Amino acid sequence: MNAKLRLVFLGVLAACLLCASLSAAAQPSVEDFLGTRKVVAVIPFSLGSAELGVSARHIIDQLVERLKHVNPKRKVVRLEGFSSPEGSEVTNINLSMKRAMAVENYLRTVRHLPPTRYLIGLGVAGGTTLDVVAQRRVEVVFYDNLLNMEDAEVDKVIIDDSKD
């Protein structure tokens, strides 16, 4: 390969490598995604319970119109369940997930919203300054959809809410 052609080839190769590294650097990370977290509602629960009380249903009812207008291409909605420190770690994670499922079930069956939210049970939140009563909650959280998450087609929703 002559020197001129080799120089052009190396220049093109360097440009391709630079473009690839810039493209990779431009991709948002999970940390970037989590950094856009915005709590839009906090739904309280009683000790050891995943049952929606009157105040919890009222909070959800007030949120429905806002949820109806969420553009999933722009925002990701997560229902993040939490528990207070009473009980074992496994019990608390299960309870926190059941709380998130109770909110989702209410949104689908009572308020007739499609299942477009992500659910997660986080158990006891580490490093929280909340008192134990305030820790028993589900947070409805919006994230910017930096990772281009998409909803999957759902044929059937199955929630196993059997007792432990």
mmCIF file of C-alpha atoms in Angstrom:
data_model
loop_
_atom_site.group_PDB
_atom_site.id
_atom_site.type_symbol
_atom_site.label_atom_id
_atom_site.label_comp_id
_atom_site.label_asym_id
_atom_site.label_seq_id
_atom_site.Cartn_x
_atom_site.Cartn_y
_atom_site.Cartn_z
ATOM 1 C CA MET A 1 0.000 0.000 0.000
ATOM 2 C CA ASN A 2 1.530 3.336 -0.975
ATOM 3 C CA ALA A 3 2.137 5.984 1.677
ATOM 4 C CA LYS A 4 -0.625 8.319 0.482
ATOM 5 C CA LEU A 5 -3.273 5.568 0.423
ATOM 6 C CA ARG A 6 -2.073 4.273 3.787
ATOM 7 C CA LEU A 7 -2.392 7.777 5.272
ATOM 8 C CA VAL A 8 -5.964 8.114 3.940
ATOM 9 C CA PHE A 9 -6.835 4.663 5.282
ATOM 10 C CA LEU A 10 -5.440 5.514 8.733
ATOM 11 C CA GLY A 11 -7.310 8.826 8.687
ATOM 12 C CA VAL A 12 -10.604 7.091 7.867
ATOM 13 C CA LEU A 13 -9.934 4.444 10.516
ATOM 14 C CA ALA A 14 -9.185 7.125 13.124
ATOM 15 C CA ALA A 15 -12.358 9.000 12.174
ATOM 16 C CA CYS A 16 -14.423 5.809 12.496
ATOM 17 C CA LEU A 17 -12.916 5.032 15.889
ATOM 18 C CA LEU A 18 -13.549 8.610 17.029
ATOM 19 C CA CYS A 19 -17.182 8.443 15.859
ATOM 20 C CA ALA A 20 -17.677 5.122 17.618
ATOM 21 C CA SER A 21 -16.223 6.421 20.871
ATOM 22 C CA LEU A 22 -18.285 9.616 20.678
ATOM 23 C CA SER A 23 -21.400 7.571 19.962
ATOM 24 C CA ALA A 24 -20.721 5.317 22.946
ATOM 25 C CA ALA A 25 -20.042 8.331 25.156
ATOM 26 C CA ALA A 26 -23.313 9.935 24.068
ATOM 27 C CA GLN A 27 -25.365 6.932 25.205
ATOM 28 C CA PRO A 28 -27.044 7.682 28.533
ATOM 29 C CA SER A 29 -26.211 5.389 31.416
ATOM 30 C CA VAL A 30 -28.472 3.822 34.008
ATOM 31 C CA GLU A 31 -27.107 6.415 36.432
ATOM 32 C CA ASP A 32 -28.231 9.181 34.053
ATOM 33 C CA PHE A 33 -31.678 7.554 33.904
ATOM 34 C CA LEU A 34 -31.932 7.244 37.697
ATOM 35 C CA GLY A 35 -30.792 10.847 38.048
ATOM 36 C CA THR A 36 -34.018 12.033 36.408
ATOM 37 C CA ARG A 37 -36.146 10.493 39.203
ATOM 38 C CA LYS A 38 -39.151 12.627 40.188
ATOM 39 C CA VAL A 39 -41.604 11.409 42.831
ATOM 40 C CA VAL A 40 -45.101 12.559 41.829
ATOM 41 C CA ALA A 41 -47.123 10.810 44.549
ATOM 42 C CA VAL A 42 -46.617 8.915 47.788
ATOM 43 C CA ILE A 43 -49.252 6.330 48.690
ATOM 44 C CA PRO A 44 -49.312 5.294 52.369
ATOM 45 C CA PHE A 45 -49.923 1.807 53.782
ATOM 46 C CA SER A 46 -50.562 0.382 57.239
ATOM 47 C CA LEU A 47 -48.109 -1.833 59.112
ATOM 48 C CA GLY A 48 -47.801 -5.253 57.460
ATOM 49 C CA SER A 49 -50.532 -4.465 54.923
ATOM 50 C CA ALA A 50 -50.763 -4.189 51.156
ATOM 51 C CA GLU A 51 -54.423 -3.116 51.304
ATOM 52 C CA LEU A 52 -55.290 0.291 49.877
ATOM 53 C CA GLY A 53 -56.945 2.479 52.477
ATOM 54 C CA VAL A 54 -59.320 5.365 51.792
ATOM 55 C CA SER A 55 -56.527 7.970 51.745
ATOM 56 C CA ALA A 56 -54.405 5.797 49.430
ATOM 57 C CA ARG A 57 -57.266 5.412 46.935
ATOM 58 C CA HIS A 58 -57.911 9.156 47.093
ATOM 59 C CA ILE A 59 -54.258 9.921 46.237
ATOM 60 C CA ILE A 60 -54.348 7.468 43.324
ATOM 61 C CA ASP A 61 -57.648 8.900 42.052
ATOM 62 C CA GLN A 62 -56.106 12.382 41.972
ATOM 63 C CA LEU A 63 -53.172 11.041 39.945
ATOM 64 C CA VAL A 64 -55.145 9.215 37.244
ATOM 65 C CA GLU A 65 -55.542 12.129 34.812
ATOM 66 C CA ARG A 66 -51.832 12.844 34.977
ATOM 67 C CA LEU A 67 -51.004 9.190 34.307
ATOM 68 C CA LYS A 68 -53.398 9.097 31.331
ATOM 69 C CA HIS A 69 -51.400 11.851 29.638
ATOM 70 C CA VAL A 70 -47.915 10.402 30.145
ATOM 71 C CA ASN A 71 -46.110 9.891 26.854
ATOM 72 C CA PRO A 72 -44.187 6.602 27.313
ATOM 73 C CA LYS A 73 -41.648 7.644 24.687
ATOM 74 C CA ARG A 74 -40.683 10.534 26.981
ATOM 75 C CA LYS A 75 -41.385 9.259 30.509
ATOM 76 C CA VAL A 76 -41.128 5.953 32.345
ATOM 77 C CA VAL A 77 -43.544 5.441 35.238
ATOM 78 C CA ARG A 78 -42.442 3.190 38.085
ATOM 79 C CA LEU A 79 -44.418 2.120 41.121
ATOM 80 C CA GLU A 80 -41.740 1.709 43.785
ATOM 81 C CA GLY A 81 -42.869 -0.173 46.880
ATOM 82 C CA PHE A 82 -41.214 0.217 50.272
ATOM 83 C CA SER A 83 -41.653 -1.207 53.758
ATOM 84 C CA SER A 84 -40.627 -0.259 57.267
ATOM 85 C CA PRO A 85 -37.885 -2.251 59.030
ATOM 86 C CA GLU A 86 -40.178 -4.546 61.046
ATOM 87 C CA GLY A 87 -39.930 -8.130 59.791
ATOM 88 C CA SER A 88 -37.318 -10.054 57.848
ATOM 89 C CA GLU A 89 -35.683 -8.817 54.656
ATOM 90 C CA VAL A 90 -37.581 -11.352 52.537
ATOM 91 C CA THR A 91 -40.902 -10.445 54.163
ATOM 92 C CA ASN A 92 -40.252 -6.744 53.602
ATOM 93 C CA ILE A 93 -39.302 -7.179 49.938
ATOM 94 C CA ASN A 94 -42.421 -9.302 49.332
ATOM 95 C CA LEU A 95 -44.628 -6.792 51.151
ATOM 96 C CA SER A 96 -43.156 -3.837 49.259
ATOM 97 C CA MET A 97 -43.817 -5.613 45.936
ATOM 98 C CA LYS A 98 -47.377 -6.483 46.987
ATOM 99 C CA ARG A 99 -47.933 -2.807 47.769
ATOM 100 C CA ALA A 100 -46.762 -1.805 44.289
ATOM 101 C CA MET A 101 -48.988 -4.538 42.832
ATOM 102 C CA ALA A 102 -51.993 -3.245 44.819
ATOM 103 C CA VAL A 103 -51.545 0.227 43.307
ATOM 104 C CA GLU A 104 -51.154 -1.252 39.810
ATOM 105 C CA ASN A 105 -54.198 -3.473 40.259
ATOM 106 C CA TYR A 106 -56.304 -0.480 41.356
ATOM 107 C CA LEU A 107 -55.137 1.572 38.365
ATOM 108 C CA ARG A 108 -56.018 -1.255 35.959
ATOM 109 C CA THR A 109 -59.238 -2.644 37.430
ATOM 110 C CA VAL A 110 -60.880 0.379 39.043
ATOM 111 C CA ARG A 111 -59.480 3.260 36.998
ATOM 112 C CA HIS A 112 -59.144 1.240 33.745
ATOM 113 C CA LEU A 113 -55.624 2.351 32.842
ATOM 114 C CA PRO A 114 -53.569 0.077 30.583
ATOM 115 C CA PRO A 115 -50.642 -1.770 32.234
ATOM 116 C CA THR A 116 -47.852 0.598 31.178
ATOM 117 C CA ARG A 117 -46.078 1.014 34.501
ATOM 118 C CA TYR A 118 -43.064 -0.812 35.890
ATOM 119 C CA LEU A 119 -43.334 -2.268 39.388
ATOM 120 C CA ILE A 120 -40.565 -2.851 41.864
ATOM 121 C CA GLY A 121 -40.476 -3.860 45.510
ATOM 122 C CA LEU A 122 -37.457 -2.407 47.251
ATOM 123 C CA GLY A 123 -38.060 -3.472 50.847
ATOM 124 C CA VAL A 124 -36.603 -1.115 53.434
ATOM 125 C CA ALA A 125 -35.033 1.993 51.901
ATOM 126 C CA GLY A 126 -31.470 2.402 53.112
ATOM 127 C CA GLY A 127 -30.333 5.734 54.472
ATOM 128 C CA THR A 128 -33.826 7.152 54.831
ATOM 129 C CA THR A 129 -34.645 9.811 57.388
ATOM 130 C CA LEU A 130 -38.361 8.986 57.249
ATOM 131 C CA ASP A 131 -40.064 7.690 60.376
ATOM 132 C CA VAL A 132 -41.253 4.080 60.240
ATOM 133 C CA VAL A 133 -44.855 5.014 59.404
ATOM 134 C CA ALA A 134 -43.775 7.094 56.383
ATOM 135 C CA GLN A 135 -41.575 4.228 55.146
ATOM 136 C CA ARG A 136 -44.676 2.083 54.480
ATOM 137 C CA ARG A 137 -45.439 3.441 51.036
ATOM 138 C CA VAL A 138 -45.485 3.209 47.278
ATOM 139 C CA GLU A 139 -43.900 6.077 45.394
ATOM 140 C CA VAL A 140 -45.220 6.849 41.933
ATOM 141 C CA VAL A 141 -42.098 7.998 40.126
ATOM 142 C CA PHE A 142 -41.473 9.529 36.709
ATOM 143 C CA TYR A 143 -38.134 9.109 34.943
ATOM 144 C CA ASP A 144 -37.045 10.645 31.659
ATOM 145 C CA ASN A 145 -36.975 7.820 29.101
ATOM 146 C CA LEU A 146 -33.281 8.273 28.337
ATOM 147 C CA LEU A 147 -32.830 4.547 27.714
ATOM 148 C CA ASN A 148 -35.685 4.405 25.178
ATOM 149 C CA MET A 149 -37.584 1.797 27.153
ATOM 150 C CA GLU A 150 -40.674 0.499 25.387
ATOM 151 C CA ASP A 151 -43.760 -1.301 26.601
ATOM 152 C CA ALA A 152 -44.139 -4.912 25.600
ATOM 153 C CA GLU A 153 -47.436 -6.149 24.256
ATOM 154 C CA VAL A 154 -49.453 -7.574 27.148
ATOM 155 C CA ASP A 155 -51.943 -10.350 26.448
ATOM 156 C CA LYS A 156 -52.805 -11.088 30.050
ATOM 157 C CA VAL A 157 -51.885 -9.648 33.433
ATOM 158 C CA ILE A 158 -51.432 -12.195 36.195
ATOM 159 C CA ILE A 159 -50.836 -11.013 39.721
ATOM 160 C CA ASP A 160 -50.367 -13.657 42.365
ATOM 161 C CA ASP A 161 -51.577 -11.979 45.501
ATOM 162 C CA SER A 162 -51.786 -15.168 47.525
ATOM 163 C CA LYS A 163 -50.681 -14.947 51.121
ATOM 164 C CA ASP A 164 -47.163 -15.997 52.161
#
